[in-house]
Amino acid sequence: MDFTTLKIELDGPVARLLLNRPDKANAMSEAMWQELPKAAAWINTQRQIRVVILAGAGKHFTAGIDLQVLAGLSKRVTGPGCPARAREYLREWILAAQASITAIENIRVPVIAAVQGACVGAGVDLIAACDLRYSTVDAKFCIKEVDLAVVADVGTVQRLRHVVGYAKVAELTYTGETFDGTKAEAIGLVSATHANGEALMQAVDGIARSLAAKSPLTVRGVKQSLLYARDHSVAEGLEYVAGWNAAMLISADLNEAVSAYLGKRPAVFED
C-alpha cells in the first residue's frame, strides 16, 4: 500500500513498519493517525508476514503528536458554534486516535518496537501497544502529556501498568520525566538496550527471524492468549486457552514440530 507518513518494507516473513516523517522527528500528524489502522489492516491480510518490527525512519522513533494537530483541535472546539457539538467532535477524535493505537495491538502477529532517539508522548502509547520493546541506550522516553496540560488518553496509562506496574506508571505520568534506555530497561519498559541504532536493528531483526521460524499458528495463539489473560481473571484466561487449544492444538504445525524434533532438523511451517 502507498502511505504518506508510513512505510512498509517486506523482507521474507518480517515486515518493517516505519513511521516516515524523519524531517519532523516522525511527529504524528493527522494523516499518520489515519494511516496507522490502514497499515495494520493491510498487514493482517498478508499471510506471509509472521512478525512486524515497528521503528522510526531517521534518528528518532517519534516526537509524539504533531502540535499542529493539537492546535487544530483546540481551534475547532473553542471556535464559534454549538459547544456540545464541538465537544462531541473532540470525543470522536479521541476515540479514533485510541483505535489507531489499538490497531497496532490488534495486528495478529507479534509487533516488536525498536526505539532510538525520541519516544515521546504518543510514541509511548505506540510502544505500549507492541508485544516486545527494545531500544538504544541513549533513547529518550517521556510521557509528556502532563506538561502540555493533557491527560494521556490513548493507551499509556491503561497498557503500561501491565508492563512496569501501577506505581511506576503513576510516577512517570505525573512527573513527565525524561529518561533514557538504561532506565527503561531497569523498570522493564524495554527488554534490552543496545549501543546504537545499527546494533539495535540487528538484534531486533534476529529476534524477529527467530519468532518467524516458529509455528505461525501457535505464535498467533500465544499473542491472543497473552492479551486475553492481561484483561481477564486467571480462571477466564484458562478457559480461553482451553477453547483455543481445543480448536487449534491438533494441526499440521504440531505434526511438523514433532517430526522435526525427532528428526533433529529445523521445522518448516506453512504460512
Short mmCIF file of N, CA, C and O in Angstrom, two decimals, residues 38-142:
data_model
loop_
_atom_site.label_atom_id
_atom_site.label_comp_id
_atom_site.label_asym_id
_atom_site.label_seq_id
_atom_site.Cartn_x
_atom_site.Cartn_y
_atom_site.Cartn_z
N LYS A 38 -4.97 1.67 8.83
CA LYS A 38 -4.98 1.13 7.47
C LYS A 38 -3.79 0.22 7.24
O LYS A 38 -3.91 -0.84 6.61
N ALA A 39 -2.63 0.63 7.74
CA ALA A 39 -1.43 -0.20 7.61
C ALA A 39 -1.60 -1.50 8.38
O ALA A 39 -1.23 -2.58 7.89
N ALA A 40 -2.14 -1.41 9.60
CA ALA A 40 -2.34 -2.62 10.41
C ALA A 40 -3.31 -3.57 9.73
O ALA A 40 -3.09 -4.79 9.70
N ALA A 41 -4.39 -3.02 9.16
CA ALA A 41 -5.38 -3.87 8.47
C ALA A 41 -4.75 -4.56 7.26
O ALA A 41 -5.01 -5.74 7.00
N TRP A 42 -3.91 -3.83 6.51
CA TRP A 42 -3.25 -4.43 5.35
C TRP A 42 -2.31 -5.54 5.78
O TRP A 42 -2.29 -6.62 5.18
N ILE A 43 -1.52 -5.30 6.82
CA ILE A 43 -0.60 -6.32 7.32
C ILE A 43 -1.35 -7.59 7.67
O ILE A 43 -0.90 -8.71 7.40
N ASN A 44 -2.52 -7.44 8.27
CA ASN A 44 -3.30 -8.61 8.68
C ASN A 44 -3.82 -9.42 7.49
O ASN A 44 -4.25 -10.56 7.67
N THR A 45 -3.78 -8.85 6.29
CA THR A 45 -4.22 -9.61 5.11
C THR A 45 -3.07 -10.37 4.46
O THR A 45 -3.31 -11.17 3.56
N GLN A 46 -1.84 -10.12 4.91
CA GLN A 46 -0.67 -10.72 4.26
C GLN A 46 -0.23 -11.96 5.04
O GLN A 46 0.44 -11.86 6.06
N ARG A 47 -0.58 -13.12 4.54
CA ARG A 47 -0.34 -14.36 5.26
C ARG A 47 1.13 -14.66 5.45
O ARG A 47 1.51 -15.35 6.40
N GLN A 48 1.99 -14.12 4.58
CA GLN A 48 3.41 -14.42 4.69
C GLN A 48 4.08 -13.65 5.83
O GLN A 48 5.18 -14.01 6.25
N ILE A 49 3.44 -12.61 6.34
CA ILE A 49 4.03 -11.81 7.41
C ILE A 49 3.83 -12.53 8.74
O ILE A 49 2.70 -12.81 9.15
N ARG A 50 4.93 -12.82 9.42
CA ARG A 50 4.87 -13.53 10.70
C ARG A 50 5.30 -12.67 11.89
O ARG A 50 4.97 -12.99 13.03
N VAL A 51 6.02 -11.60 11.62
CA VAL A 51 6.48 -10.68 12.67
C VAL A 51 6.55 -9.28 12.07
O VAL A 51 6.90 -9.12 10.89
N VAL A 52 6.25 -8.27 12.89
CA VAL A 52 6.36 -6.87 12.46
C VAL A 52 7.35 -6.16 13.38
O VAL A 52 7.29 -6.31 14.60
N ILE A 53 8.25 -5.40 12.78
CA ILE A 53 9.13 -4.51 13.53
C ILE A 53 8.63 -3.09 13.33
O ILE A 53 8.50 -2.62 12.19
N LEU A 54 8.31 -2.40 14.42
CA LEU A 54 7.85 -1.02 14.36
C LEU A 54 8.99 -0.10 14.76
O LEU A 54 9.55 -0.23 15.85
N ALA A 55 9.37 0.81 13.88
CA ALA A 55 10.51 1.70 14.12
C ALA A 55 10.24 3.04 13.48
O ALA A 55 9.23 3.25 12.79
N GLY A 56 11.15 3.98 13.71
CA GLY A 56 11.05 5.29 13.10
C GLY A 56 12.13 5.48 12.05
O GLY A 56 13.27 5.06 12.24
N ALA A 57 11.78 6.13 10.95
CA ALA A 57 12.79 6.47 9.95
C ALA A 57 13.66 7.61 10.48
O ALA A 57 13.16 8.52 11.15
N GLY A 58 14.95 7.55 10.21
CA GLY A 58 15.83 8.60 10.66
C GLY A 58 16.32 8.41 12.08
O GLY A 58 16.45 7.28 12.56
N LYS A 59 16.57 9.53 12.78
CA LYS A 59 17.22 9.49 14.08
C LYS A 59 16.29 9.21 15.24
O LYS A 59 16.74 8.89 16.34
N HIS A 60 14.97 9.36 15.05
CA HIS A 60 14.03 9.28 16.16
C HIS A 60 12.91 8.28 15.89
O HIS A 60 12.54 8.03 14.74
N PHE A 61 12.39 7.73 16.98
CA PHE A 61 11.18 6.91 16.88
C PHE A 61 10.01 7.84 16.58
O PHE A 61 9.46 7.81 15.49
N THR A 62 9.63 8.69 17.52
CA THR A 62 8.67 9.75 17.25
C THR A 62 8.70 10.78 18.36
O THR A 62 8.87 10.44 19.54
N ALA A 63 8.52 12.03 17.97
CA ALA A 63 8.42 13.13 18.93
C ALA A 63 7.02 13.23 19.52
O ALA A 63 6.75 14.15 20.30
N GLY A 64 6.13 12.31 19.17
CA GLY A 64 4.78 12.33 19.71
C GLY A 64 3.81 13.04 18.78
O GLY A 64 4.11 13.26 17.60
N ILE A 65 2.67 13.40 19.29
CA ILE A 65 1.65 14.03 18.46
C ILE A 65 2.17 15.35 17.90
O ILE A 65 2.83 16.13 18.59
N ASP A 66 1.92 15.58 16.63
CA ASP A 66 2.27 16.85 16.00
C ASP A 66 1.48 17.97 16.67
O ASP A 66 0.25 17.89 16.78
N LEU A 67 2.16 18.99 17.14
CA LEU A 67 1.47 20.07 17.85
C LEU A 67 0.46 20.79 16.98
O LEU A 67 -0.48 21.41 17.49
N GLN A 68 0.62 20.70 15.66
CA GLN A 68 -0.38 21.28 14.76
C GLN A 68 -1.73 20.57 14.92
O GLN A 68 -2.78 21.19 14.73
N VAL A 69 -1.68 19.29 15.25
CA VAL A 69 -2.93 18.56 15.47
C VAL A 69 -3.65 19.10 16.70
O VAL A 69 -4.85 19.37 16.67
N LEU A 70 -2.89 19.31 17.78
CA LEU A 70 -3.49 19.86 18.99
C LEU A 70 -4.03 21.26 18.76
O LEU A 70 -5.12 21.62 19.24
N ALA A 71 -3.29 22.07 18.00
CA ALA A 71 -3.75 23.43 17.70
C ALA A 71 -5.06 23.40 16.91
O ALA A 71 -5.98 24.18 17.18
N GLY A 72 -5.13 22.50 15.95
CA GLY A 72 -6.35 22.37 15.16
C GLY A 72 -7.54 21.92 15.98
O GLY A 72 -8.66 22.43 15.81
N LEU A 73 -7.31 20.98 16.88
CA LEU A 73 -8.39 20.52 17.75
C LEU A 73 -8.87 21.64 18.67
O LEU A 73 -10.07 21.82 18.87
N SER A 74 -7.92 22.38 19.23
CA SER A 74 -8.28 23.48 20.12
C SER A 74 -9.12 24.53 19.39
O SER A 74 -10.13 25.02 19.92
N LYS A 75 -8.70 24.86 18.18
CA LYS A 75 -9.44 25.85 17.39
C LYS A 75 -10.84 25.36 17.06
O LYS A 75 -11.82 26.12 17.13
N ARG A 76 -10.94 24.08 16.74
CA ARG A 76 -12.25 23.51 16.37
C ARG A 76 -13.21 23.53 17.57
O ARG A 76 -14.39 23.83 17.42
N VAL A 77 -12.68 23.24 18.76
CA VAL A 77 -13.53 23.12 19.94
C VAL A 77 -13.89 24.48 20.52
O VAL A 77 -14.99 24.67 21.04
N THR A 78 -12.98 25.45 20.45
CA THR A 78 -13.22 26.76 21.08
C THR A 78 -13.78 27.79 20.11
O THR A 78 -14.06 28.92 20.50
N GLY A 79 -13.96 27.42 18.85
CA GLY A 79 -14.48 28.35 17.86
C GLY A 79 -15.97 28.58 18.00
O GLY A 79 -16.62 28.04 18.90
N PRO A 80 -16.54 29.40 17.12
CA PRO A 80 -17.98 29.66 17.18
C PRO A 80 -18.78 28.41 16.85
O PRO A 80 -18.28 27.49 16.19
N GLY A 81 -20.01 28.40 17.28
CA GLY A 81 -20.88 27.25 17.03
C GLY A 81 -21.30 26.58 18.31
O GLY A 81 -20.96 27.01 19.41
N CYS A 82 -22.05 25.53 18.17
CA CYS A 82 -22.60 24.80 19.32
C CYS A 82 -21.48 24.13 20.12
O CYS A 82 -20.77 23.28 19.57
N PRO A 83 -21.30 24.48 21.39
CA PRO A 83 -20.22 23.88 22.17
C PRO A 83 -20.41 22.37 22.38
O PRO A 83 -19.42 21.64 22.42
N ALA A 84 -21.64 21.91 22.47
CA ALA A 84 -21.87 20.48 22.66
C ALA A 84 -21.41 19.70 21.44
O ALA A 84 -20.78 18.64 21.56
N ARG A 85 -21.71 20.23 20.25
CA ARG A 85 -21.28 19.54 19.02
C ARG A 85 -19.76 19.56 18.88
O ARG A 85 -19.16 18.61 18.39
N ALA A 86 -19.14 20.65 19.31
CA ALA A 86 -17.68 20.73 19.25
C ALA A 86 -17.06 19.69 20.16
O ALA A 86 -16.08 19.03 19.79
N ARG A 87 -17.61 19.51 21.34
CA ARG A 87 -17.06 18.54 22.27
C ARG A 87 -17.38 17.10 21.85
O ARG A 87 -16.59 16.18 22.10
N GLU A 88 -18.52 16.93 21.17
CA GLU A 88 -18.81 15.62 20.60
C GLU A 88 -17.77 15.27 19.54
O GLU A 88 -17.28 14.13 19.49
N TYR A 89 -17.40 16.27 18.73
CA TYR A 89 -16.36 16.05 17.72
C TYR A 89 -15.04 15.65 18.38
O TYR A 89 -14.37 14.73 17.92
N LEU A 90 -14.68 16.36 19.46
CA LEU A 90 -13.42 16.07 20.14
C LEU A 90 -13.43 14.66 20.72
O LEU A 90 -12.44 13.93 20.62
N ARG A 91 -14.54 14.27 21.32
CA ARG A 91 -14.66 12.90 21.86
C ARG A 91 -14.48 11.87 20.75
O ARG A 91 -13.75 10.88 20.91
N GLU A 92 -15.11 12.11 19.60
CA GLU A 92 -15.00 11.16 18.49
C GLU A 92 -13.56 11.12 17.96
O GLU A 92 -13.07 10.04 17.58
N TRP A 93 -12.87 12.27 17.97
CA TRP A 93 -11.48 12.29 17.52
C TRP A 93 -10.61 11.46 18.47
O TRP A 93 -9.76 10.68 18.02
N ILE A 94 -10.82 11.64 19.77
CA ILE A 94 -10.03 10.88 20.75
C ILE A 94 -10.28 9.38 20.59
O ILE A 94 -9.34 8.58 20.63
N LEU A 95 -11.54 9.00 20.41
CA LEU A 95 -11.85 7.57 20.24
C LEU A 95 -11.18 7.02 18.97
O LEU A 95 -10.69 5.89 18.97
N ALA A 96 -11.15 7.82 17.91
CA ALA A 96 -10.48 7.38 16.68
C ALA A 96 -8.98 7.25 16.90
O ALA A 96 -8.34 6.32 16.39
N ALA A 97 -8.39 8.18 17.66
CA ALA A 97 -6.95 8.09 17.97
C ALA A 97 -6.66 6.86 18.81
O ALA A 97 -5.66 6.16 18.58
N GLN A 98 -7.52 6.57 19.77
CA GLN A 98 -7.36 5.35 20.57
C GLN A 98 -7.42 4.12 19.67
O GLN A 98 -6.62 3.18 19.82
N ALA A 99 -8.34 4.13 18.72
CA ALA A 99 -8.47 2.99 17.80
C ALA A 99 -7.24 2.83 16.93
O ALA A 99 -6.87 1.71 16.56
N SER A 100 -6.56 3.95 16.60
CA SER A 100 -5.34 3.87 15.80
C SER A 100 -4.25 3.11 16.55
O SER A 100 -3.55 2.27 15.97
N ILE A 101 -4.11 3.39 17.84
CA ILE A 101 -3.12 2.68 18.65
C ILE A 101 -3.53 1.23 18.86
O ILE A 101 -2.71 0.31 18.74
N THR A 102 -4.81 1.02 19.13
CA THR A 102 -5.31 -0.34 19.34
C THR A 102 -5.12 -1.19 18.09
O THR A 102 -4.91 -2.41 18.17
N ALA A 103 -5.18 -0.56 16.91
CA ALA A 103 -4.97 -1.30 15.66
C ALA A 103 -3.58 -1.93 15.63
O ALA A 103 -3.41 -3.03 15.09
N ILE A 104 -2.60 -1.26 16.21
CA ILE A 104 -1.25 -1.84 16.28
C ILE A 104 -1.27 -3.06 17.21
O ILE A 104 -0.69 -4.10 16.90
N GLU A 105 -1.93 -2.93 18.35
CA GLU A 105 -2.05 -4.06 19.27
C GLU A 105 -2.78 -5.23 18.62
O GLU A 105 -2.47 -6.40 18.89
N ASN A 106 -3.73 -4.93 17.73
CA ASN A 106 -4.55 -5.98 17.12
C ASN A 106 -3.95 -6.58 15.86
O ASN A 106 -4.58 -7.43 15.22
N ILE A 107 -2.74 -6.16 15.49
CA ILE A 107 -2.05 -6.90 14.42
C ILE A 107 -1.88 -8.34 14.91
O ILE A 107 -1.46 -8.59 16.03
N ARG A 108 -2.22 -9.28 14.08
CA ARG A 108 -2.38 -10.66 14.57
C ARG A 108 -1.05 -11.36 14.88
O ARG A 108 -1.04 -12.41 15.52
N VAL A 109 0.06 -10.78 14.43
CA VAL A 109 1.37 -11.36 14.71
C VAL A 109 2.11 -10.48 15.70
O VAL A 109 1.73 -9.32 15.93
N PRO A 110 3.19 -10.98 16.32
CA PRO A 110 3.94 -10.16 17.26
C PRO A 110 4.48 -8.89 16.62
O PRO A 110 4.97 -8.91 15.49
N VAL A 111 4.38 -7.79 17.35
CA VAL A 111 4.93 -6.50 16.91
C VAL A 111 6.05 -6.13 17.87
O VAL A 111 5.85 -6.06 19.10
N ILE A 112 7.24 -5.89 17.33
CA ILE A 112 8.42 -5.56 18.12
C ILE A 112 8.77 -4.09 17.90
O ILE A 112 9.04 -3.67 16.77
N ALA A 113 8.76 -3.30 18.96
CA ALA A 113 9.15 -1.89 18.86
C ALA A 113 10.67 -1.77 18.97
O ALA A 113 11.27 -2.34 19.88
N ALA A 114 11.26 -1.02 18.05
CA ALA A 114 12.70 -0.74 18.07
C ALA A 114 12.86 0.77 18.19
O ALA A 114 12.56 1.50 17.24
N VAL A 115 13.31 1.23 19.35
CA VAL A 115 13.28 2.66 19.67
C VAL A 115 14.69 3.22 19.73
O VAL A 115 15.54 2.74 20.48
N GLN A 116 14.93 4.27 18.93
CA GLN A 116 16.13 5.08 19.08
C GLN A 116 15.71 6.54 19.06
O GLN A 116 14.65 6.89 18.54
N GLY A 117 16.54 7.40 19.63
CA GLY A 117 16.18 8.81 19.68
C GLY A 117 14.98 9.05 20.58
O GLY A 117 14.81 8.39 21.61
N ALA A 118 14.13 9.97 20.16
CA ALA A 118 12.98 10.37 20.98
C ALA A 118 11.83 9.39 20.86
O ALA A 118 11.49 8.92 19.78
N CYS A 119 11.24 9.08 22.00
CA CYS A 119 9.98 8.32 22.06
C CYS A 119 9.12 9.05 23.09
O CYS A 119 9.19 8.77 24.29
N VAL A 120 8.35 10.01 22.61
CA VAL A 120 7.69 10.98 23.48
C VAL A 120 6.17 10.89 23.33
O VAL A 120 5.66 10.67 22.23
N GLY A 121 5.46 11.08 24.44
CA GLY A 121 4.00 11.19 24.39
C GLY A 121 3.34 10.02 23.70
O GLY A 121 3.39 8.88 24.17
N ALA A 122 2.72 10.29 22.55
CA ALA A 122 2.02 9.25 21.81
C ALA A 122 2.95 8.13 21.36
O ALA A 122 2.49 7.01 21.09
N GLY A 123 4.25 8.40 21.30
CA GLY A 123 5.20 7.34 20.99
C GLY A 123 5.21 6.27 22.06
O GLY A 123 5.34 5.07 21.77
N VAL A 124 5.08 6.70 23.33
CA VAL A 124 5.00 5.72 24.42
C VAL A 124 3.71 4.93 24.31
O VAL A 124 3.68 3.72 24.57
N ASP A 125 2.61 5.59 23.92
CA ASP A 125 1.36 4.87 23.67
C ASP A 125 1.56 3.78 22.62
O ASP A 125 1.06 2.67 22.75
N LEU A 126 2.29 4.14 21.57
CA LEU A 126 2.53 3.19 20.48
C LEU A 126 3.31 1.97 20.95
O LEU A 126 2.92 0.83 20.66
N ILE A 127 4.40 2.19 21.67
CA ILE A 127 5.20 1.03 22.08
C ILE A 127 4.49 0.22 23.16
O ILE A 127 4.73 -0.98 23.28
N ALA A 128 3.59 0.87 23.92
CA ALA A 128 2.81 0.13 24.90
C ALA A 128 1.89 -0.88 24.23
O ALA A 128 1.53 -1.90 24.82
N ALA A 129 1.51 -0.59 22.98
CA ALA A 129 0.63 -1.50 22.24
C ALA A 129 1.39 -2.61 21.54
O ALA A 129 0.77 -3.48 20.92
N CYS A 130 2.73 -2.57 21.62
CA CYS A 130 3.54 -3.61 20.99
C CYS A 130 3.74 -4.79 21.95
O CYS A 130 3.57 -4.66 23.15
N ASP A 131 4.14 -5.91 21.40
CA ASP A 131 4.34 -7.12 22.19
C ASP A 131 5.70 -7.14 22.87
O ASP A 131 5.84 -7.61 24.00
N LEU A 132 6.72 -6.64 22.19
CA LEU A 132 8.08 -6.60 22.72
C LEU A 132 8.67 -5.23 22.41
O LEU A 132 8.33 -4.62 21.39
N ARG A 133 9.57 -4.77 23.28
CA ARG A 133 10.17 -3.44 23.11
C ARG A 133 11.67 -3.52 23.38
O ARG A 133 12.10 -4.11 24.40
N TYR A 134 12.47 -2.89 22.51
CA TYR A 134 13.91 -2.79 22.66
C TYR A 134 14.32 -1.37 22.28
O TYR A 134 13.61 -0.69 21.54
N SER A 135 15.47 -0.92 22.78
CA SER A 135 15.89 0.45 22.48
C SER A 135 17.39 0.57 22.48
O SER A 135 18.12 -0.35 22.87
N THR A 136 17.87 1.71 22.04
CA THR A 136 19.27 2.06 22.24
C THR A 136 19.45 2.55 23.67
O THR A 136 18.48 2.94 24.33
N VAL A 137 20.68 2.54 24.13
CA VAL A 137 20.98 3.01 25.49
C VAL A 137 20.58 4.47 25.67
O VAL A 137 20.06 4.86 26.71
N ASP A 138 20.82 5.27 24.63
CA ASP A 138 20.58 6.71 24.75
C ASP A 138 19.22 7.16 24.24
O ASP A 138 18.98 8.36 24.08
N ALA A 139 18.31 6.23 23.96
CA ALA A 139 16.95 6.63 23.59
C ALA A 139 16.33 7.46 24.72
O ALA A 139 16.67 7.29 25.89
N LYS A 140 15.44 8.38 24.35
CA LYS A 140 14.82 9.26 25.33
C LYS A 140 13.30 9.02 25.35
O LYS A 140 12.63 9.22 24.34
N PHE A 141 12.82 8.61 26.50
CA PHE A 141 11.40 8.33 26.68
C PHE A 141 10.78 9.41 27.56
O PHE A 141 11.40 9.89 28.51
N CYS A 142 9.53 9.76 27.28
CA CYS A 142 8.83 10.72 28.14
C CYS A 142 7.33 10.61 27.91
O CYS A 142 6.86 10.67 26.76
#
